Tab-separated table of C-alpha atoms in Angstrom:
chain	number	residue	atom	x	y	z
A	1	MET	CA	51.500	44.569	194.205
A	2	ARG	CA	52.697	45.652	196.995
A	3	ILE	CA	54.786	48.938	197.117
A	4	LEU	CA	56.178	51.584	200.065
A	5	ILE	CA	56.689	54.874	199.270
A	6	CYS	CA	59.317	56.711	200.961
A	7	ASP	CA	59.150	60.671	201.503
A	8	ASP	CA	59.797	62.796	204.319
A	9	HIS	CA	55.865	64.971	203.602
A	10	LYS	CA	52.785	63.096	203.764
A	11	ILE	CA	51.750	65.735	201.300
A	12	VAL	CA	53.292	64.315	198.357
A	13	ARG	CA	52.594	60.476	200.102
A	14	GLU	CA	49.686	60.956	199.232
A	15	GLY	CA	49.998	62.188	195.818
A	16	LEU	CA	51.623	59.375	194.929
A	17	LYS	CA	48.765	57.301	196.323
A	18	GLN	CA	46.524	58.349	194.576
A	19	ILE	CA	48.270	57.759	191.710
A	20	LEU	CA	49.262	54.153	192.585
A	21	LEU	CA	45.653	53.337	193.206
A	22	GLN	CA	44.338	53.314	189.000
A	23	ILE	CA	46.968	50.084	189.422
A	24	ASN	CA	44.212	46.538	190.135
A	25	GLY	CA	45.520	44.936	193.712
A	26	ILE	CA	48.233	46.687	194.442
A	27	GLU	CA	48.637	47.107	198.249
A	28	ILE	CA	50.520	50.235	200.033
A	29	ASP	CA	52.874	50.894	202.895
A	30	GLU	CA	54.173	55.002	203.912
A	31	ALA	CA	57.422	55.245	205.053
A	32	GLN	CA	58.972	58.591	205.885
A	33	ASN	CA	62.300	58.551	206.453
A	34	GLY	CA	65.015	56.297	205.501
A	35	GLU	CA	65.299	54.372	208.671
A	36	GLU	CA	60.921	53.717	209.046
A	37	ALA	CA	61.832	52.396	205.029
A	38	LEU	CA	64.375	50.012	206.374
A	39	LYS	CA	62.753	47.991	208.901
A	40	SER	CA	59.824	47.862	207.236
A	41	ILE	CA	61.369	45.885	204.259
A	42	LYS	CA	62.722	44.047	207.123
A	43	GLU	CA	59.508	42.705	208.242
A	44	SER	CA	57.539	42.416	205.464
A	45	SER	CA	58.541	41.632	201.131
A	46	PHE	CA	57.831	44.401	198.577
A	47	ASP	CA	57.591	44.591	195.155
A	48	VAL	CA	59.265	48.486	194.209
A	49	VAL	CA	60.750	50.381	196.833
A	50	LEU	CA	60.082	54.235	195.679
A	51	MET	CA	62.112	56.093	197.024
A	52	ASP	CA	63.181	59.606	197.576
A	53	ILE	CA	66.341	60.877	197.312
A	54	SER	CA	66.608	64.450	199.577
A	55	LEU	CA	64.931	62.711	203.522
A	56	PRO	CA	65.335	63.761	207.242
A	57	ASP	CA	67.821	60.999	208.524
A	58	LYS	CA	69.946	59.392	206.030
A	59	ASN	CA	69.763	60.197	202.384
A	60	GLY	CA	68.106	58.177	199.778
A	61	LEU	CA	71.052	56.690	197.829
A	62	LYS	CA	73.099	55.925	201.061
A	63	VAL	CA	69.434	54.377	201.816
A	64	LEU	CA	69.676	52.730	198.789
A	65	SER	CA	72.924	50.770	199.058
A	66	ILE	CA	71.902	50.154	202.355
A	67	ILE	CA	68.964	48.538	200.715
A	68	LYS	CA	70.528	46.504	198.161
A	69	GLU	CA	73.137	45.370	200.397
A	70	ARG	CA	71.037	43.697	202.715
A	71	PHE	CA	68.131	42.817	200.374
A	72	PRO	CA	70.212	42.340	197.285
A	73	ASP	CA	66.845	41.528	194.866
A	74	MET	CA	64.612	44.597	196.172
A	75	ASN	CA	63.198	45.760	193.329
A	76	VAL	CA	64.204	50.076	194.598
A	77	LEU	CA	62.791	52.986	191.828
A	78	MET	CA	64.114	56.895	193.239
A	79	LEU	CA	61.782	59.886	193.294
A	80	SER	CA	63.609	63.226	192.945
A	81	MET	CA	63.024	66.694	192.596
A	82	LEU	CA	66.190	66.914	191.411
A	83	PRO	CA	67.184	67.255	188.329
A	84	GLN	CA	67.913	63.464	186.549
A	85	GLU	CA	71.660	63.785	185.410
A	86	GLN	CA	72.675	64.893	188.687
A	87	TYR	CA	71.687	61.816	190.821
A	88	ALA	CA	70.370	59.140	188.005
A	89	ARG	CA	73.594	58.029	186.789
A	90	ARG	CA	74.646	57.157	191.218
A	91	ALA	CA	71.597	56.450	191.508
A	92	LEU	CA	71.815	53.539	189.380
A	93	LYS	CA	74.934	52.660	189.756
A	94	LEU	CA	73.944	51.769	192.912
A	95	GLY	CA	71.496	49.294	191.796
A	96	ALA	CA	68.894	51.188	191.434
A	97	SER	CA	65.649	49.191	188.778
A	98	GLY	CA	65.276	52.907	187.184
A	99	TYR	CA	65.270	57.054	187.867
A	100	LEU	CA	62.236	59.337	187.384
A	101	THR	CA	62.107	63.114	188.946
A	102	LYS	CA	58.558	64.041	190.291
A	103	ASP	CA	57.828	66.573	187.990
A	104	THR	CA	56.989	63.103	185.890
A	105	ALA	CA	53.119	62.410	184.335
A	106	SER	CA	51.149	59.942	186.191
A	107	GLU	CA	50.905	57.299	183.500
A	108	GLU	CA	54.463	57.461	183.369
A	109	LEU	CA	54.886	56.706	186.541
A	110	ILE	CA	52.645	53.662	186.760
A	111	SER	CA	54.237	52.143	183.473
A	112	ALA	CA	57.992	52.306	185.567
A	113	ILE	CA	56.178	50.622	188.315
A	114	LEU	CA	54.072	47.858	186.425
A	115	LYS	CA	57.942	47.526	184.784
A	116	ILE	CA	60.182	47.385	187.667
A	117	SER	CA	57.650	45.366	189.659
A	118	LYS	CA	58.275	42.679	186.646
A	119	GLY	CA	62.702	42.749	188.077
A	120	GLY	CA	63.177	44.859	185.011
A	121	LYS	CA	64.452	48.651	184.780
A	122	TYR	CA	62.966	52.287	183.981
A	123	ILE	CA	64.714	55.798	182.905
A	124	SER	CA	63.132	57.853	180.753
A	125	GLN	CA	63.698	58.297	177.641
A	126	SER	CA	66.370	61.996	178.249
A	127	LEU	CA	67.675	59.973	180.369
A	128	ALA	CA	68.963	56.995	177.860
A	129	GLU	CA	69.899	59.851	175.495
A	130	ASN	CA	71.992	61.652	178.767
A	131	LEU	CA	73.307	57.846	179.815
A	132	ALA	CA	74.324	56.608	174.909
A	133	ASP	CA	75.633	60.082	174.835
A	134	SER	CA	78.119	59.036	177.720
A	135	LEU	CA	79.001	56.049	176.374
A	136	GLY	CA	79.963	57.971	173.443
A	137	GLY	CA	82.469	60.251	174.636
A	138	ASN	CA	79.852	63.076	174.436
A	139	ASP	CA	79.271	64.020	177.177
A	140	LYS	CA	82.190	65.269	179.928
A	141	GLU	CA	81.317	63.520	183.249
A	142	SER	CA	81.124	65.831	186.349
A	143	LEU	CA	83.331	65.953	188.612
A	144	HIS	CA	81.493	65.648	191.524
A	145	GLU	CA	81.436	61.368	189.307
A	146	SER	CA	85.091	60.977	190.463
A	147	LEU	CA	84.309	59.938	194.513
A	148	SER	CA	83.548	57.019	196.277
A	149	ASP	CA	80.118	56.485	198.022
A	150	ARG	CA	80.800	57.795	201.404
A	151	GLU	CA	83.246	61.383	199.461
A	152	PHE	CA	79.635	61.732	198.268
A	153	ASP	CA	77.855	61.758	201.269
A	154	VAL	CA	80.900	63.468	203.297
A	155	MET	CA	80.931	66.358	200.603
A	156	LEU	CA	77.429	67.132	200.851
A	157	LYS	CA	76.901	67.738	204.138
A	158	ILE	CA	79.555	69.866	204.171
A	159	ALA	CA	77.865	71.315	200.519
A	160	LYS	CA	75.325	72.304	203.868
A	161	GLY	CA	77.485	73.453	206.507
A	162	PHE	CA	77.525	70.654	208.955
A	163	PRO	CA	80.561	70.647	211.469
A	164	LEU	CA	82.618	67.953	210.823
A	165	MET	CA	82.596	66.409	213.930
A	166	ASP	CA	79.051	66.373	213.757
A	167	ILE	CA	79.300	64.320	210.258
A	168	GLY	CA	81.512	62.176	211.905
A	169	ASN	CA	79.168	61.497	213.990
A	170	ASP	CA	76.432	61.523	212.009
A	171	LEU	CA	78.432	59.044	209.507
A	172	CYS	CA	79.723	57.529	212.698
A	173	ILE	CA	83.781	57.878	211.963
A	174	SER	CA	86.432	59.436	213.565
A	175	ILE	CA	86.626	63.564	212.956
A	176	LYS	CA	90.162	62.250	211.146
A	177	THR	CA	88.665	60.091	208.853
A	178	VAL	CA	86.040	62.592	207.504
A	179	SER	CA	89.099	65.232	206.882
A	180	THR	CA	91.153	62.458	205.212
A	181	TYR	CA	88.070	62.410	203.459
A	182	ARG	CA	87.350	66.001	203.208
A	183	SER	CA	90.990	65.977	201.875
A	184	ARG	CA	90.633	63.127	199.121
A	185	ILE	CA	86.949	65.250	198.109
A	186	LEU	CA	89.245	68.326	197.737
A	187	GLU	CA	91.666	67.051	195.479
A	188	LYS	CA	90.091	65.323	193.130
A	189	MET	CA	87.339	68.173	192.202
A	190	LYS	CA	90.582	69.958	191.914
A	191	MET	CA	89.464	72.669	195.280
A	192	THR	CA	90.837	74.557	197.880
A	193	LYS	CA	88.378	75.537	200.323
A	194	ASN	CA	84.390	73.972	201.626
A	195	ALA	CA	83.506	77.456	199.905
A	196	ASP	CA	84.031	75.961	197.176
A	197	ILE	CA	81.976	72.140	197.260
A	198	THR	CA	79.469	74.592	198.839
A	199	MET	CA	79.167	76.986	195.470
A	200	TYR	CA	79.777	73.465	193.373
A	201	CYS	CA	76.431	71.221	194.338
A	202	ILE	CA	74.206	74.936	194.818
A	203	LYS	CA	75.329	75.554	190.895
A	204	ASN	CA	74.936	71.506	190.787
A	205	GLU	CA	71.312	71.886	191.685
A	206	LEU	CA	73.165	68.880	194.272
A	207	ILE	CA	71.500	70.222	197.199
């Protein structure tokens, strides 16, 4: 089995490697950002990609969407320090094979990797219950769940204080288009200014 670990912190990658080396016959490659991960996937074959959500160059969800677009059969397990209810649904909608938080026990991580490597899906018991409640109408959808993937990207960058021009340059779109996305975000989330977006993202632990 061959696995690619994508995380910008070397100490985290080393910790994950020590856990995963318990799997017989495993081979592990590393990437410290989204671009490195995409390059590795293009050049080599992997059974599972273990992807952090918080990456320095691209949001992990953006990298996930690119991977699924270019390599639709790739198995990707998302890993994050953030609460699973904040990002898990969006990750699964984008095609992730699973979602775990970084405080997950090593035994559960290994079980998830083994299941996903065989084409299965893996989510925690608490997330499964959360999703079941949602389908049953018992869970109120968060405001950011109504945003498209691009709107979600723009929202996070606005929340982090990036100027509209910088957001446009980073996403390769015009500042006018960024302004349009900003207007849609404010409308959908019933807000009036950037500070509202920032406070929402902080409160919901999105940044």
